[in-house]
PDB file of C-alpha atoms in Angstrom:
ATOM      1  CA  MET K  16     -15.852   4.478  -2.191  1.00 43.00           C
ATOM      2  CA  ARG K  17     -16.333   1.111  -5.156  1.00 49.00           C
ATOM      3  CA  SER K  18     -13.092  -0.379  -6.017  1.00 52.00           C
ATOM      4  CA  LYS K  19     -11.825  -3.138  -7.972  1.00 57.00           C
ATOM      5  CA  PHE K  20      -9.842  -4.403  -5.014  1.00 61.00           C
ATOM      6  CA  GLY K  21     -10.891  -6.544  -1.674  1.00 65.00           C
ATOM      7  CA  SER K  22     -14.728  -7.159  -0.429  1.00 81.00           C
ATOM      8  CA  PRO K  23     -16.018  -5.461   2.331  1.00 86.00           C
ATOM      9  CA  VAL K  24     -14.578  -7.640   5.200  1.00 88.00           C
ATOM     10  CA  LEU K  25     -11.597  -7.305   3.932  1.00 87.00           C
ATOM     11  CA  ASP K  26     -11.479  -3.142   3.678  1.00 86.00           C
ATOM     12  CA  ALA K  27     -12.820  -3.591   7.380  1.00 88.00           C
ATOM     13  CA  SER K  28     -10.513  -6.017   8.913  1.00 89.00           C
ATOM     14  CA  ALA K  29      -7.836  -3.875   6.834  1.00 89.00           C
ATOM     15  CA  ARG K  30      -9.207  -0.688   8.668  1.00 88.00           C
ATOM     16  CA  LEU K  31      -9.488  -2.101  12.042  1.00 92.00           C
ATOM     17  CA  LEU K  32      -6.025  -3.539  12.091  1.00 92.00           C
ATOM     18  CA  ALA K  33      -4.098  -0.705  10.823  1.00 91.00           C
ATOM     19  CA  PRO K  34      -4.262   1.579  13.636  1.00 93.00           C
ATOM     20  CA  PHE K  35      -3.080  -1.468  16.302  1.00 95.00           C
ATOM     21  CA  MET K  36      -0.104  -2.668  13.938  1.00 93.00           C
ATOM     22  CA  TRP K  37       1.178   1.331  14.041  1.00 93.00           C
ATOM     23  CA  LEU K  38       0.662   1.040  17.679  1.00 95.00           C
ATOM     24  CA  PHE K  39       2.612  -1.835  18.261  1.00 92.00           C
ATOM     25  CA  ALA K  40       5.567  -0.633  15.789  1.00 92.00           C
ATOM     26  CA  ALA K  41       5.590   2.529  17.604  1.00 92.00           C
ATOM     27  CA  TYR K  42       5.551   0.091  21.011  1.00 92.00           C
ATOM     28  CA  VAL K  43       8.527  -2.101  19.389  1.00 91.00           C
ATOM     29  CA  LEU K  44      10.321   0.723  18.811  1.00 91.00           C
ATOM     30  CA  VAL K  45      10.438   2.705  22.232  1.00 89.00           C
ATOM     31  CA  HIS K  46      10.712  -0.717  23.971  1.00 87.00           C
ATOM     32  CA  GLY K  47      13.835  -1.609  22.243  1.00 80.00           C
ATOM     33  CA  HIS K  48      16.016  -1.337  24.384  1.00 77.00           C
ATOM     34  CA  ASP K  49      14.830  -3.406  27.084  1.00 78.00           C
ATOM     35  CA  SER K  50      12.286  -6.120  25.581  1.00 80.00           C
ATOM     36  CA  PRO K  51      12.848  -7.852  21.747  1.00 80.00           C
ATOM     37  CA  GLY K  52      12.376  -5.284  19.362  1.00 78.00           C
ATOM     38  CA  GLY K  53      13.929  -2.565  18.048  1.00 84.00           C
ATOM     39  CA  GLY K  54      14.480   0.001  14.797  1.00 87.00           C
ATOM     40  CA  PHE K  55      14.093  -2.693  12.494  1.00 91.00           C
ATOM     41  CA  GLN K  56      11.574  -4.786  13.534  1.00 91.00           C
ATOM     42  CA  ALA K  57       8.708  -1.514  14.081  1.00 92.00           C
ATOM     43  CA  GLY K  58      10.490  -0.313  10.493  1.00 93.00           C
ATOM     44  CA  VAL K  59       9.514  -3.794   9.211  1.00 93.00           C
ATOM     45  CA  ILE K  60       5.547  -4.125  11.201  1.00 92.00           C
ATOM     46  CA  LEU K  61       5.049  -0.253   9.898  1.00 92.00           C
ATOM     47  CA  ALA K  62       5.681  -1.725   6.315  1.00 93.00           C
ATOM     48  CA  ALA K  63       3.640  -4.652   6.700  1.00 92.00           C
ATOM     49  CA  SER K  64       0.830  -2.651   7.471  1.00 92.00           C
ATOM     50  CA  ILE K  65       1.323  -0.189   4.572  1.00 91.00           C
ATOM     51  CA  ILE K  66       1.787  -3.423   2.580  1.00 90.00           C
ATOM     52  CA  MET K  67      -1.293  -4.591   3.886  1.00 90.00           C
ATOM     53  CA  LEU K  68      -3.185  -1.310   3.192  1.00 89.00           C
ATOM     54  CA  ARG K  69      -1.842  -1.802  -0.275  1.00 87.00           C
ATOM     55  CA  LEU K  70      -3.126  -5.092  -1.215  1.00 86.00           C
ATOM     56  CA  VAL K  71      -6.549  -4.508   0.135  1.00 85.00           C
ATOM     57  CA  ARG K  72      -7.195  -0.579  -1.001  1.00 81.00           C
ATOM     58  CA  GLY K  73      -5.050  -0.594  -4.049  1.00 77.00           C
ATOM     59  CA  GLU K  74      -2.570   1.784  -5.421  1.00 74.00           C
ATOM     60  CA  ALA K  75      -3.139   4.747  -3.658  1.00 73.00           C
ATOM     61  CA  SER K  76      -3.590   3.733  -0.139  1.00 75.00           C
ATOM     62  CA  PRO K  77      -2.608   4.615   2.376  1.00 80.00           C
ATOM     63  CA  PRO K  78      -3.513   8.490   1.216  1.00 80.00           C
ATOM     64  CA  GLY K  79      -0.795  10.617   0.985  1.00 78.00           C
ATOM     65  CA  LEU K  80       1.836   7.878   0.896  1.00 84.00           C
ATOM     66  CA  THR K  81       2.824   7.755  -2.881  1.00 85.00           C
ATOM     67  CA  SER K  82       6.153   5.575  -4.197  1.00 86.00           C
ATOM     68  CA  ARG K  83       8.064   8.942  -4.262  1.00 88.00           C
ATOM     69  CA  GLY K  84       7.091   9.085  -0.286  1.00 88.00           C
ATOM     70  CA  ALA K  85       8.057   5.868   0.364  1.00 90.00           C
ATOM     71  CA  LEU K  86      11.645   7.309  -1.582  1.00 92.00           C
ATOM     72  CA  THR K  87      11.881  10.012   0.675  1.00 93.00           C
ATOM     73  CA  PHE K  88      11.644   7.930   3.601  1.00 92.00           C
ATOM     74  CA  ALA K  89      13.871   5.123   2.006  1.00 93.00           C
ATOM     75  CA  CYS K  90      16.683   8.400   1.828  1.00 94.00           C
ATOM     76  CA  ALA K  91      16.147  10.317   4.978  1.00 94.00           C
ATOM     77  CA  GLY K  92      16.203   7.294   7.513  1.00 93.00           C
ATOM     78  CA  PRO K  93      19.815   6.580   6.388  1.00 93.00           C
ATOM     79  CA  LEU K  94      19.879  10.629   6.594  1.00 94.00           C
ATOM     80  CA  LEU K  95      18.800  10.374  10.414  1.00 92.00           C
ATOM     81  CA  TYR K  96      20.843   7.959  11.225  1.00 92.00           C
ATOM     82  CA  GLY K  97      24.062   9.871   9.669  1.00 91.00           C
ATOM     83  CA  GLY K  98      23.335  13.080  10.823  1.00 90.00           C
ATOM     84  CA  ILE K  99      23.457  12.307  14.421  1.00 89.00           C
ATOM     85  CA  GLY K 100      26.820   9.925  14.187  1.00 88.00           C
ATOM     86  CA  ILE K 101      27.870  13.534  12.019  1.00 89.00           C
ATOM     87  CA  VAL K 102      26.247  16.173  14.682  1.00 88.00           C
ATOM     88  CA  SER K 103      28.561  13.845  17.073  1.00 87.00           C
ATOM     89  CA  VAL K 104      31.295  13.759  15.495  1.00 88.00           C
ATOM     90  CA  LEU K 105      31.089  17.890  14.660  1.00 88.00           C
ATOM     91  CA  SER K 106      30.464  18.449  18.708  1.00 85.00           C
ATOM     92  CA  GLY K 107      33.821  16.525  19.491  1.00 83.00           C
ATOM     93  CA  GLY K 108      32.804  12.934  19.562  1.00 81.00           C
ATOM     94  CA  ASN K 109      33.197   9.718  17.969  1.00 85.00           C
ATOM     95  CA  PHE K 110      30.789   9.019  14.905  1.00 86.00           C
ATOM     96  CA  LEU K 111      27.566   8.012  16.662  1.00 80.00           C
ATOM     97  CA  ASP K 112      28.836   9.197  20.867  1.00 81.00           C
ATOM     98  CA  TYR K 113      25.885   9.872  21.079  1.00 80.00           C
ATOM     99  CA  GLY K 114      26.795  11.574  24.823  1.00 77.00           C
ATOM    100  CA  GLU K 115      28.463  14.389  22.975  1.00 77.00           C
ATOM    101  CA  LEU K 116      25.635  15.256  21.231  1.00 79.00           C
ATOM    102  CA  PRO K 117      24.747  19.173  21.731  1.00 81.00           C
ATOM    103  CA  LEU K 118      21.504  19.505  24.191  1.00 80.00           C
ATOM    104  CA  PRO K 119      20.676  20.896  27.406  1.00 83.00           C
ATOM    105  CA  MET K 120      20.360  17.555  29.388  1.00 82.00           C
ATOM    106  CA  ASP K 121      22.035  15.097  31.257  1.00 84.00           C
ATOM    107  CA  PRO K 122      24.652  12.867  29.467  1.00 81.00           C
ATOM    108  CA  VAL K 123      22.769   9.725  29.971  1.00 85.00           C
ATOM    109  CA  GLN K 124      19.176  11.205  29.205  1.00 86.00           C
ATOM    110  CA  ILE K 125      21.318  12.260  25.700  1.00 87.00           C
ATOM    111  CA  ARG K 126      22.867   8.393  25.326  1.00 86.00           C
ATOM    112  CA  VAL K 127      18.715   7.085  25.566  1.00 85.00           C
ATOM    113  CA  LEU K 128      17.783   9.868  22.639  1.00 86.00           C
ATOM    114  CA  GLY K 129      20.260   9.525  20.476  1.00 86.00           C
ATOM    115  CA  THR K 130      19.599   5.638  20.154  1.00 87.00           C
ATOM    116  CA  LEU K 131      16.156   6.507  20.413  1.00 89.00           C
ATOM    117  CA  GLY K 132      16.795   8.773  17.105  1.00 89.00           C
ATOM    118  CA  ILE K 133      19.002   6.363  15.433  1.00 90.00           C
ATOM    119  CA  GLU K 134      16.237   3.649  16.145  1.00 91.00           C
ATOM    120  CA  THR K 135      14.011   6.246  14.158  1.00 92.00           C
ATOM    121  CA  GLY K 136      15.994   6.580  11.595  1.00 93.00           C
ATOM    122  CA  VAL K 137      16.357   2.734  11.192  1.00 93.00           C
ATOM    123  CA  MET K 138      12.576   2.457  11.258  1.00 93.00           C
ATOM    124  CA  ILE K 139      11.777   5.031   8.736  1.00 94.00           C
ATOM    125  CA  GLY K 140      14.711   3.814   6.215  1.00 94.00           C
ATOM    126  CA  VAL K 141      13.360  -0.119   6.688  1.00 94.00           C
ATOM    127  CA  THR K 142       9.656   1.206   6.051  1.00 94.00           C
ATOM    128  CA  GLY K 143      10.852   3.155   2.751  1.00 94.00           C
ATOM    129  CA  VAL K 144      12.785   0.543   0.910  1.00 94.00           C
ATOM    130  CA  LEU K 145      10.137  -2.279   1.769  1.00 93.00           C
ATOM    131  CA  VAL K 146       7.462  -0.529   0.630  1.00 92.00           C
ATOM    132  CA  LEU K 147       9.577   1.048  -2.173  1.00 91.00           C
ATOM    133  CA  ILE K 148      10.173  -2.889  -3.631  1.00 90.00           C
ATOM    134  CA  PHE K 149       6.514  -3.515  -2.994  1.00 90.00           C
ATOM    135  CA  ASP K 150       5.357  -0.672  -5.363  1.00 87.00           C
ATOM    136  CA  VAL K 151       7.975  -1.796  -7.688  1.00 86.00           C
ATOM    137  CA  LEU K 152       7.142  -5.470  -7.655  1.00 85.00           C
ATOM    138  CA  ALA K 153       3.427  -4.520  -7.499  1.00 81.00           C
ATOM    139  CA  PRO K 154       1.156  -6.062 -10.259  1.00 73.00           C
ATOM    140  CA  TRP K 155      -0.301  -2.801 -11.394  1.00 74.00           C
ATOM    141  CA  ASP K 156       3.099  -0.949 -11.570  1.00 64.00           C
ATOM    142  CA  ASP K 157       4.888  -0.702 -14.661  1.00 65.00           C
ATOM    143  CA  GLY K 158       8.408  -1.161 -12.355  1.00 59.00           C
ATOM    144  CA  THR K 159       9.493   2.223 -12.328  1.00 63.00           C
ATOM    145  CA  VAL K 160       9.289   4.405  -9.052  1.00 61.00           C
TER     146      VAL K 160
ATOM    147  CA  MET X  22      10.179 -29.061  27.405  1.00 76.00           C
ATOM    148  CA  THR X  23      12.646 -27.196  24.879  1.00 77.00           C
ATOM    149  CA  GLU X  24      13.460 -30.942  24.228  1.00 85.00           C
ATOM    150  CA  ILE X  25      11.089 -31.975  22.755  1.00 89.00           C
ATOM    151  CA  LEU X  26       9.944 -28.441  21.002  1.00 90.00           C
ATOM    152  CA  ALA X  27      12.684 -27.784  19.248  1.00 91.00           C
ATOM    153  CA  PRO X  28      13.259 -31.290  17.414  1.00 92.00           C
ATOM    154  CA  LEU X  29       9.336 -31.149  16.604  1.00 93.00           C
ATOM    155  CA  PHE X  30      10.101 -27.806  14.999  1.00 93.00           C
ATOM    156  CA  LEU X  31      12.725 -28.991  13.028  1.00 93.00           C
ATOM    157  CA  SER X  32      11.549 -31.399  11.599  1.00 94.00           C
ATOM    158  CA  LEU X  33       8.176 -29.723  10.596  1.00 94.00           C
ATOM    159  CA  MET X  34      11.060 -26.996   9.233  1.00 94.00           C
ATOM    160  CA  VAL X  35      12.218 -30.191   6.802  1.00 95.00           C
ATOM    161  CA  VAL X  36       9.243 -31.620   6.311  1.00 95.00           C
ATOM    162  CA  CYS X  37       7.805 -27.915   4.666  1.00 94.00           C
ATOM    163  CA  ALA X  38      11.180 -27.097   2.885  1.00 94.00           C
ATOM    164  CA  VAL X  39      10.949 -30.828   1.429  1.00 95.00           C
ATOM    165  CA  ALA X  40       6.833 -30.045   0.253  1.00 94.00           C
ATOM    166  CA  ALA X  41       7.968 -26.528  -0.941  1.00 92.00           C
ATOM    167  CA  LEU X  42      10.664 -27.938  -3.178  1.00 92.00           C
ATOM    168  CA  SER X  43       8.400 -31.083  -4.570  1.00 94.00           C
ATOM    169  CA  VAL X  44       5.090 -29.260  -5.139  1.00 92.00           C
ATOM    170  CA  LYS X  45       4.467 -27.892  -8.847  1.00 89.00           C
ATOM    171  CA  GLU X  46       2.339 -24.875  -8.333  1.00 89.00           C
ATOM    172  CA  LEU X  47       4.488 -21.901  -7.674  1.00 89.00           C
ATOM    173  CA  LEU X  48       1.494 -20.215  -5.407  1.00 90.00           C
ATOM    174  CA  SER X  49       1.203 -23.299  -3.096  1.00 92.00           C
ATOM    175  CA  ALA X  50       5.322 -23.292  -3.066  1.00 92.00           C
ATOM    176  CA  VAL X  51       5.269 -19.785  -1.901  1.00 92.00           C
ATOM    177  CA  THR X  52       2.461 -20.599   1.168  1.00 92.00           C
ATOM    178  CA  ILE X  53       4.499 -23.647   2.195  1.00 94.00           C
ATOM    179  CA  PHE X  54       7.864 -21.760   2.101  1.00 93.00           C
ATOM    180  CA  GLY X  55       5.438 -19.336   4.793  1.00 93.00           C
ATOM    181  CA  ALA X  56       4.960 -22.039   6.853  1.00 93.00           C
ATOM    182  CA  PHE X  57       8.425 -23.057   7.244  1.00 94.00           C
ATOM    183  CA  SER X  58       9.062 -19.627   7.796  1.00 94.00           C
ATOM    184  CA  PHE X  59       6.588 -19.536  10.834  1.00 93.00           C
ATOM    185  CA  PHE X  60       7.945 -22.947  12.555  1.00 93.00           C
ATOM    186  CA  SER X  61      11.175 -21.262  11.808  1.00 94.00           C
ATOM    187  CA  ALA X  62       9.824 -18.791  14.090  1.00 94.00           C
ATOM    188  CA  ALA X  63       8.522 -20.568  16.596  1.00 93.00           C
ATOM    189  CA  PHE X  64      11.939 -23.028  16.710  1.00 93.00           C
ATOM    190  CA  PHE X  65      13.515 -19.195  17.479  1.00 93.00           C
ATOM    191  CA  VAL X  66      11.272 -18.558  20.232  1.00 92.00           C
ATOM    192  CA  VAL X  67      11.804 -22.168  21.944  1.00 92.00           C
ATOM    193  CA  GLN X  68      15.657 -21.035  21.557  1.00 90.00           C
ATOM    194  CA  ASP X  69      14.391 -17.664  23.593  1.00 89.00           C
ATOM    195  CA  ALA X  70      15.920 -15.898  20.466  1.00 88.00           C
ATOM    196  CA  LEU X  71      13.208 -13.778  20.880  1.00 88.00           C
ATOM    197  CA  ASP X  72      14.627 -11.189  19.076  1.00 88.00           C
ATOM    198  CA  VAL X  73      15.587 -13.069  15.751  1.00 90.00           C
ATOM    199  CA  ALA X  74      11.818 -14.979  16.221  1.00 91.00           C
ATOM    200  CA  PHE X  75      10.041 -11.415  15.872  1.00 88.00           C
ATOM    201  CA  THR X  76      12.334 -10.653  12.660  1.00 89.00           C
ATOM    202  CA  GLU X  77      11.836 -14.240  10.838  1.00 91.00           C
ATOM    203  CA  ALA X  78       7.796 -13.715  11.835  1.00 90.00           C
ATOM    204  CA  ALA X  79       7.727 -10.337   9.946  1.00 89.00           C
ATOM    205  CA  VAL X  80      10.129 -10.425   7.619  1.00 90.00           C
ATOM    206  CA  GLY X  81       9.970 -14.287   6.690  1.00 89.00           C
ATOM    207  CA  ALA X  82       6.555 -15.152   7.077  1.00 88.00           C
ATOM    208  CA  VAL X  83       4.826 -12.085   5.626  1.00 89.00           C
ATOM    209  CA  ILE X  84       6.539  -9.549   3.767  1.00 92.00           C
ATOM    210  CA  THR X  85       8.873 -12.506   1.778  1.00 92.00           C
ATOM    211  CA  THR X  86       5.328 -14.641   0.835  1.00 92.00           C
ATOM    212  CA  VAL X  87       3.933 -11.008  -0.164  1.00 91.00           C
ATOM    213  CA  PHE X  88       6.717 -10.012  -2.428  1.00 91.00           C
ATOM    214  CA  PHE X  89       7.244 -13.946  -3.868  1.00 91.00           C
ATOM    215  CA  VAL X  90       3.135 -13.554  -4.355  1.00 89.00           C
ATOM    216  CA  CYS X  91       3.991 -10.189  -6.457  1.00 87.00           C
ATOM    217  CA  ALA X  92       6.944 -11.954  -8.391  1.00 87.00           C
ATOM    218  CA  ILE X  93       4.730 -15.254  -9.717  1.00 87.00           C
ATOM    219  CA  LYS X  94       1.491 -12.267 -10.450  1.00 82.00           C
ATOM    220  CA  ARG X  95       4.262 -11.839 -13.608  1.00 80.00           C
ATOM    221  CA  THR X  96       5.036 -15.187 -14.159  1.00 80.00           C
ATOM    222  CA  THR X  97       3.113 -18.416 -15.646  1.00 75.00           C
ATOM    223  CA  GLY X  98       2.290 -19.866 -12.196  1.00 65.00           C
ATOM    224  CA  ARG X  99       4.083 -23.004 -13.045  1.00 74.00           C
ATOM    225  CA  SER X 100       7.484 -24.985 -12.144  1.00 70.00           C
ATOM    226  CA  THR X 101       9.117 -26.608 -14.669  1.00 65.00           C
TER     227      THR X 101
END
């Protein structure tokens, strides 16, 4: 419970704020096609919430997301993005031609899902990279991942 | 309204930029640079570029400030 970081006020505010930031990131992600926002902005908001938790509660916060986990995120995002592109090439279209994705649905729905998929990839990648940069720069870190 | 607000935010950006350059304490410079980013975001809102304003407010004003503060933690904290 006791840690050398933060204070009860900071702790309570960060705990209160983080779920709403995650909700807002999800909103920005899924509404990116018809309102300001999109994958990059959602990723930045998510990364800002994680960096806020790390600033207030220290290195091991939020529990379960280590620097290694952030590195995995940073690699999984581009993998998802490129994977969707490659799958649409393999099923006969151009690179990132969402309409060709092999899903049992209406082409319009497949297109929307494909866009959401690459936006999610962008979000995961941006989140991972920003958290990773913070972890490398953080005062308690020795500069390695 | 735009005719008043856009020059106002632009001139505040100039003021912040000059202040950030002239101040000796690096932490103050970073804080003023965050204010610069917020005025920049407000200018983008006035220009109806909400997408850019969003990104500027999140990346420019929050994330870069945190990164700069972390970088300053590793230096002496004063400009020579």
